[in-house]
Structure formats: C-alpha cells, structure tokens
Amino acid sequence: MTQTIFMVGARGAGKTTIGKALAQVLGYRFIDTDLFMLQTLHMSVAEIVAREGWDGFRLRESMALQTVTAPKTVVATGGGAVLAHENRIFMRNHGLVIYLRASANVLAERLAEDPEDAQRPSLTGKPIVEEMLDILASREALYQEVADHVLDATQPPEDVVEHILQILTDETVK
C-alpha cells in the first residue's frame, strides 16, 4: 500500500497529531496543508483570509491539496477542505480518506487548550463550542461522504493510529 492517506475532520480532531504519528510508523512523509500554505505563501490562514477572503483561501487550499498528494504521504487537510466538491472527489480518487470524528465539546476543549489563533481563525465569531456545533452540523455529511473510514478521534492518538494500521492491513489483504 503506497497511496496517499488523507486525514479529514474539524479543527482540533487530531489530524496533525495522528497524521504525524501514522506517517512515522509507516515511513511515509507527513504534510499538513495549512502548514504547507504557510511555508510556501509565507502567510498564515488568518492572513490569507484577511487578504483574499474565504473563497481565495479555499482556492489556495484546493491547490495545496493537489500539490502535496503523492504516494507514501499522509496529508492532514484543513478542516474545511471537504467543503469543495472537487476536493472530495480528488481525495476519493487519489487515496484513502480517514475521518477523525469528535464531538463539538471535545473539539472546543482541545482548541481552548491549544488555540493557535493565527492558524485557526474563528469562522463565525461565536464562542468556540457554538462554533464547533455549527461547523459539525454543516460539515458532518461531507466528512461522512468523503470518508473511507470514520474513526473515534476521542481515543488516545496511539489507539487511533493502531486502528488505522489495522485498516491498512485489512485493505492490503483484500
């Protein structure tokens, strides 16, 4: 198995933490699309949004997603990457998609502990729990649609990685 593995889910679901650990175990490259944009554009998510609006950011996010997709790579996507229909089709056609699912309360708790405001600007200006409830309500169906596998992201990261390794083993056997 040498395909790209895409991690999708809301902010705070653990896409970067789990993605890095998974890549390390598999000997794959790890790329976070938000970090990739920061390094290549020299602008944070917040700066891109301030300069180009959310539409401009989403366009750059789609380009980044396509640029970083490669064999033996784990890609942590931005939480909203699933909003673009073409991104969902692209991920389905170019790799295995893992949805890291967690409740709004868990996500809000994690984001409060590690805000990274510049990389994670508020989408609605609402308190974080309300924002996460809104985001999950609007994106849950999209995460489900694109996912090959839906995993409980409230489990310890090492358990989630172990589960993904089992999935990869099962898929190789098929």
PDB file of C-alpha atoms in Angstrom:
ATOM      1  CA  MET A   1       0.000   0.000   0.000  1.00  0.00           C
ATOM      2  CA  THR A   2       1.697   3.209  -1.139  1.00  0.00           C
ATOM      3  CA  GLN A   3      -1.230   5.544  -1.706  1.00  0.00           C
ATOM      4  CA  THR A   4      -1.823   8.904  -0.115  1.00  0.00           C
ATOM      5  CA  ILE A   5      -3.687   8.803   3.202  1.00  0.00           C
ATOM      6  CA  PHE A   6      -5.887  11.866   3.780  1.00  0.00           C
ATOM      7  CA  MET A   7      -6.911  12.858   7.299  1.00  0.00           C
ATOM      8  CA  VAL A   8     -10.158  14.861   7.393  1.00  0.00           C
ATOM      9  CA  GLY A   9     -12.127  16.312  10.283  1.00  0.00           C
ATOM     10  CA  ALA A  10     -12.819  19.539  12.114  1.00  0.00           C
ATOM     11  CA  ARG A  11     -10.188  21.751  13.735  1.00  0.00           C
ATOM     12  CA  GLY A  12      -8.883  20.029  16.840  1.00  0.00           C
ATOM     13  CA  ALA A  13      -9.815  16.496  15.742  1.00  0.00           C
ATOM     14  CA  GLY A  14      -6.170  15.408  15.801  1.00  0.00           C
ATOM     15  CA  LYS A  15      -5.405  15.294  12.075  1.00  0.00           C
ATOM     16  CA  THR A  16      -1.860  16.621  12.582  1.00  0.00           C
ATOM     17  CA  THR A  17      -1.061  14.677  15.762  1.00  0.00           C
ATOM     18  CA  ILE A  18      -2.374  11.369  14.418  1.00  0.00           C
ATOM     19  CA  GLY A  19      -1.135  12.036  10.886  1.00  0.00           C
ATOM     20  CA  LYS A  20       2.449  12.638  12.068  1.00  0.00           C
ATOM     21  CA  ALA A  21       2.429   9.513  14.248  1.00  0.00           C
ATOM     22  CA  LEU A  22       0.964   7.401  11.437  1.00  0.00           C
ATOM     23  CA  ALA A  23       3.488   8.698   8.903  1.00  0.00           C
ATOM     24  CA  GLN A  24       6.328   7.907  11.284  1.00  0.00           C
ATOM     25  CA  VAL A  25       5.154   4.312  11.808  1.00  0.00           C
ATOM     26  CA  LEU A  26       4.643   3.766   8.062  1.00  0.00           C
ATOM     27  CA  GLY A  27       7.837   5.550   6.991  1.00  0.00           C
ATOM     28  CA  TYR A  28       5.711   7.994   4.962  1.00  0.00           C
ATOM     29  CA  ARG A  29       6.060  11.737   4.513  1.00  0.00           C
ATOM     30  CA  PHE A  30       3.677  13.885   6.534  1.00  0.00           C
ATOM     31  CA  ILE A  31       2.222  17.125   5.197  1.00  0.00           C
ATOM     32  CA  ASP A  32      -0.282  19.461   6.842  1.00  0.00           C
ATOM     33  CA  THR A  33      -1.916  21.531   4.070  1.00  0.00           C
ATOM     34  CA  ASP A  34      -2.301  24.603   6.328  1.00  0.00           C
ATOM     35  CA  LEU A  35       1.393  24.446   7.253  1.00  0.00           C
ATOM     36  CA  PHE A  36       2.330  23.823   3.600  1.00  0.00           C
ATOM     37  CA  MET A  37       0.479  27.023   2.627  1.00  0.00           C
ATOM     38  CA  LEU A  38       2.170  28.927   5.465  1.00  0.00           C
ATOM     39  CA  GLN A  39       5.608  27.758   4.281  1.00  0.00           C
ATOM     40  CA  THR A  40       5.020  28.305   0.556  1.00  0.00           C
ATOM     41  CA  LEU A  41       2.939  31.513   0.696  1.00  0.00           C
ATOM     42  CA  HIS A  42       4.576  32.961   3.837  1.00  0.00           C
ATOM     43  CA  MET A  43       1.092  33.796   5.118  1.00  0.00           C
ATOM     44  CA  SER A  44      -0.962  32.183   7.885  1.00  0.00           C
ATOM     45  CA  VAL A  45      -4.520  31.012   7.269  1.00  0.00           C
ATOM     46  CA  ALA A  46      -5.727  34.182   9.015  1.00  0.00           C
ATOM     47  CA  GLU A  47      -3.551  36.379   6.761  1.00  0.00           C
ATOM     48  CA  ILE A  48      -4.725  34.644   3.579  1.00  0.00           C
ATOM     49  CA  VAL A  49      -8.364  35.024   4.675  1.00  0.00           C
ATOM     50  CA  ALA A  50      -7.796  38.694   5.568  1.00  0.00           C
ATOM     51  CA  ARG A  51      -6.197  39.350   2.180  1.00  0.00           C
ATOM     52  CA  GLU A  52      -8.232  37.132  -0.154  1.00  0.00           C
ATOM     53  CA  GLY A  53     -11.383  36.214   1.785  1.00  0.00           C
ATOM     54  CA  TRP A  54     -12.537  32.673   2.487  1.00  0.00           C
ATOM     55  CA  ASP A  55     -13.109  31.978  -1.240  1.00  0.00           C
ATOM     56  CA  GLY A  56      -9.497  32.885  -2.019  1.00  0.00           C
ATOM     57  CA  PHE A  57      -8.308  30.750   0.862  1.00  0.00           C
ATOM     58  CA  ARG A  58     -10.411  27.753  -0.231  1.00  0.00           C
ATOM     59  CA  LEU A  59      -8.983  28.034  -3.765  1.00  0.00           C
ATOM     60  CA  ARG A  60      -5.433  28.000  -2.381  1.00  0.00           C
ATOM     61  CA  GLU A  61      -6.372  25.104  -0.107  1.00  0.00           C
ATOM     62  CA  SER A  62      -7.540  23.059  -3.128  1.00  0.00           C
ATOM     63  CA  MET A  63      -4.312  23.820  -4.990  1.00  0.00           C
ATOM     64  CA  ALA A  64      -2.248  22.842  -1.934  1.00  0.00           C
ATOM     65  CA  LEU A  65      -4.178  19.579  -1.560  1.00  0.00           C
ATOM     66  CA  GLN A  66      -3.411  18.607  -5.158  1.00  0.00           C
ATOM     67  CA  THR A  67       0.219  19.732  -4.890  1.00  0.00           C
ATOM     68  CA  VAL A  68       1.071  17.670  -1.795  1.00  0.00           C
ATOM     69  CA  THR A  69      -0.724  14.475  -2.857  1.00  0.00           C
ATOM     70  CA  ALA A  70       1.875  11.804  -3.546  1.00  0.00           C
ATOM     71  CA  PRO A  71       2.458   8.109  -2.863  1.00  0.00           C
ATOM     72  CA  LYS A  72       3.590   7.262   0.665  1.00  0.00           C
ATOM     73  CA  THR A  73       2.313  10.545   2.084  1.00  0.00           C
ATOM     74  CA  VAL A  74      -0.060  11.237   4.977  1.00  0.00           C
ATOM     75  CA  VAL A  75      -1.901  14.519   4.400  1.00  0.00           C
ATOM     76  CA  ALA A  76      -3.653  16.418   7.206  1.00  0.00           C
ATOM     77  CA  THR A  77      -6.232  18.528   5.388  1.00  0.00           C
ATOM     78  CA  GLY A  78      -7.702  21.795   6.591  1.00  0.00           C
ATOM     79  CA  GLY A  79     -10.996  21.292   8.433  1.00  0.00           C
ATOM     80  CA  GLY A  80     -12.925  22.911   5.585  1.00  0.00           C
ATOM     81  CA  ALA A  81     -11.191  21.130   2.698  1.00  0.00           C
ATOM     82  CA  VAL A  82     -14.295  18.931   2.352  1.00  0.00           C
ATOM     83  CA  LEU A  83     -16.466  21.967   1.528  1.00  0.00           C
ATOM     84  CA  ALA A  84     -15.300  21.921  -2.104  1.00  0.00           C
ATOM     85  CA  HIS A  85     -16.944  19.130  -4.109  1.00  0.00           C
ATOM     86  CA  GLU A  86     -13.818  18.808  -6.291  1.00  0.00           C
ATOM     87  CA  ASN A  87     -11.662  18.234  -3.178  1.00  0.00           C
ATOM     88  CA  ARG A  88     -13.909  15.395  -2.009  1.00  0.00           C
ATOM     89  CA  ILE A  89     -13.734  13.740  -5.437  1.00  0.00           C
ATOM     90  CA  PHE A  90      -9.975  14.336  -5.635  1.00  0.00           C
ATOM     91  CA  MET A  91      -9.321  12.701  -2.249  1.00  0.00           C
ATOM     92  CA  ARG A  92     -11.593   9.735  -3.009  1.00  0.00           C
ATOM     93  CA  ASN A  93      -9.792   9.192  -6.329  1.00  0.00           C
ATOM     94  CA  HIS A  94      -6.253   9.633  -5.029  1.00  0.00           C
ATOM     95  CA  GLY A  95      -6.062   7.833  -1.718  1.00  0.00           C
ATOM     96  CA  LEU A  96      -7.596   6.545   1.463  1.00  0.00           C
ATOM     97  CA  VAL A  97      -9.669   9.051   3.438  1.00  0.00           C
ATOM     98  CA  ILE A  98      -9.848   8.780   7.228  1.00  0.00           C
ATOM     99  CA  TYR A  99     -12.411  10.953   9.049  1.00  0.00           C
ATOM    100  CA  LEU A 100     -11.367  11.704  12.628  1.00  0.00           C
ATOM    101  CA  ARG A 101     -14.671  12.298  14.355  1.00  0.00           C
ATOM    102  CA  ALA A 102     -15.155  14.024  17.702  1.00  0.00           C
ATOM    103  CA  SER A 103     -17.982  15.904  19.400  1.00  0.00           C
ATOM    104  CA  ALA A 104     -18.153  19.706  19.428  1.00  0.00           C
ATOM    105  CA  ASN A 105     -17.427  19.704  23.173  1.00  0.00           C
ATOM    106  CA  VAL A 106     -14.233  17.665  22.757  1.00  0.00           C
ATOM    107  CA  LEU A 107     -13.097  19.819  19.829  1.00  0.00           C
ATOM    108  CA  ALA A 108     -13.816  23.037  21.733  1.00  0.00           C
ATOM    109  CA  GLU A 109     -11.902  21.742  24.757  1.00  0.00           C
ATOM    110  CA  ARG A 110      -8.875  20.879  22.621  1.00  0.00           C
ATOM    111  CA  LEU A 111      -8.959  24.205  20.796  1.00  0.00           C
ATOM    112  CA  ALA A 112      -9.181  26.088  24.105  1.00  0.00           C
ATOM    113  CA  GLU A 113      -6.063  24.239  25.317  1.00  0.00           C
ATOM    114  CA  ASP A 114      -4.110  24.973  22.113  1.00  0.00           C
ATOM    115  CA  PRO A 115      -5.733  27.915  20.337  1.00  0.00           C
ATOM    116  CA  GLU A 116      -3.132  28.641  17.591  1.00  0.00           C
ATOM    117  CA  ASP A 117      -5.310  31.617  16.658  1.00  0.00           C
ATOM    118  CA  ALA A 118      -3.275  32.676  13.634  1.00  0.00           C
ATOM    119  CA  GLN A 119      -3.569  29.244  12.081  1.00  0.00           C
ATOM    120  CA  ARG A 120      -7.141  28.682  13.237  1.00  0.00           C
ATOM    121  CA  PRO A 121      -9.149  31.873  12.836  1.00  0.00           C
ATOM    122  CA  SER A 122     -12.714  31.834  14.122  1.00  0.00           C
ATOM    123  CA  LEU A 123     -15.134  31.088  11.322  1.00  0.00           C
ATOM    124  CA  THR A 124     -18.192  32.641  12.930  1.00  0.00           C
ATOM    125  CA  GLY A 125     -17.006  34.850  15.793  1.00  0.00           C
ATOM    126  CA  LYS A 126     -19.200  32.794  18.164  1.00  0.00           C
ATOM    127  CA  PRO A 127     -17.967  31.118  21.362  1.00  0.00           C
ATOM    128  CA  ILE A 128     -15.902  28.067  20.418  1.00  0.00           C
ATOM    129  CA  VAL A 129     -18.423  25.367  21.481  1.00  0.00           C
ATOM    130  CA  GLU A 130     -21.203  27.063  19.493  1.00  0.00           C
ATOM    131  CA  GLU A 131     -18.881  27.500  16.522  1.00  0.00           C
ATOM    132  CA  MET A 132     -17.893  23.820  16.585  1.00  0.00           C
ATOM    133  CA  LEU A 133     -21.553  22.765  16.814  1.00  0.00           C
ATOM    134  CA  ASP A 134     -22.337  24.908  13.744  1.00  0.00           C
ATOM    135  CA  ILE A 135     -19.321  23.622  11.840  1.00  0.00           C
ATOM    136  CA  LEU A 136     -20.084  19.971  12.587  1.00  0.00           C
ATOM    137  CA  ALA A 137     -23.743  20.484  11.667  1.00  0.00           C
ATOM    138  CA  SER A 138     -22.770  21.932   8.297  1.00  0.00           C
ATOM    139  CA  ARG A 139     -19.880  19.550   7.526  1.00  0.00           C
ATOM    140  CA  GLU A 140     -20.740  16.178   9.103  1.00  0.00           C
ATOM    141  CA  ALA A 141     -22.457  14.875   5.956  1.00  0.00           C
ATOM    142  CA  LEU A 142     -19.474  15.967   3.832  1.00  0.00           C
ATOM    143  CA  TYR A 143     -16.961  14.279   6.146  1.00  0.00           C
ATOM    144  CA  GLN A 144     -19.081  11.111   6.044  1.00  0.00           C
ATOM    145  CA  GLU A 145     -19.428  11.296   2.244  1.00  0.00           C
ATOM    146  CA  VAL A 146     -15.700  11.532   1.572  1.00  0.00           C
ATOM    147  CA  ALA A 147     -14.512   9.099   4.262  1.00  0.00           C
ATOM    148  CA  ASP A 148     -13.448   5.552   3.550  1.00  0.00           C
ATOM    149  CA  HIS A 149     -13.307   5.054   7.316  1.00  0.00           C
ATOM    150  CA  VAL A 150     -14.737   7.030  10.254  1.00  0.00           C
ATOM    151  CA  LEU A 151     -12.725   6.782  13.477  1.00  0.00           C
ATOM    152  CA  ASP A 152     -13.385   7.977  17.005  1.00  0.00           C
ATOM    153  CA  ALA A 153     -10.888  10.806  17.474  1.00  0.00           C
ATOM    154  CA  THR A 154     -11.580  10.976  21.207  1.00  0.00           C
ATOM    155  CA  GLN A 155      -9.480   7.834  21.720  1.00  0.00           C
ATOM    156  CA  PRO A 156      -5.786   8.248  22.614  1.00  0.00           C
ATOM    157  CA  PRO A 157      -3.754   9.063  19.441  1.00  0.00           C
ATOM    158  CA  GLU A 158      -1.783   5.814  19.660  1.00  0.00           C
ATOM    159  CA  ASP A 159      -5.052   3.825  19.675  1.00  0.00           C
ATOM    160  CA  VAL A 160      -6.314   5.709  16.615  1.00  0.00           C
ATOM    161  CA  VAL A 161      -3.005   5.063  14.811  1.00  0.00           C
ATOM    162  CA  GLU A 162      -3.256   1.373  15.735  1.00  0.00           C
ATOM    163  CA  HIS A 163      -6.795   1.270  14.314  1.00  0.00           C
ATOM    164  CA  ILE A 164      -5.624   2.872  11.045  1.00  0.00           C
ATOM    165  CA  LEU A 165      -2.763   0.356  10.777  1.00  0.00           C
ATOM    166  CA  GLN A 166      -5.328  -2.445  11.190  1.00  0.00           C
ATOM    167  CA  ILE A 167      -7.449  -0.886   8.413  1.00  0.00           C
ATOM    168  CA  LEU A 168      -4.403  -0.698   6.145  1.00  0.00           C
ATOM    169  CA  THR A 169      -3.541  -4.324   6.891  1.00  0.00           C
ATOM    170  CA  ASP A 170      -7.132  -5.389   6.145  1.00  0.00           C
ATOM    171  CA  GLU A 171      -7.164  -3.435   2.868  1.00  0.00           C
ATOM    172  CA  THR A 172      -3.854  -4.974   1.775  1.00  0.00           C
ATOM    173  CA  VAL A 173      -5.287  -8.453   2.378  1.00  0.00           C
ATOM    174  CA  LYS A 174      -8.380  -7.765   0.236  1.00  0.00           C
TER     175      LYS A 174
END
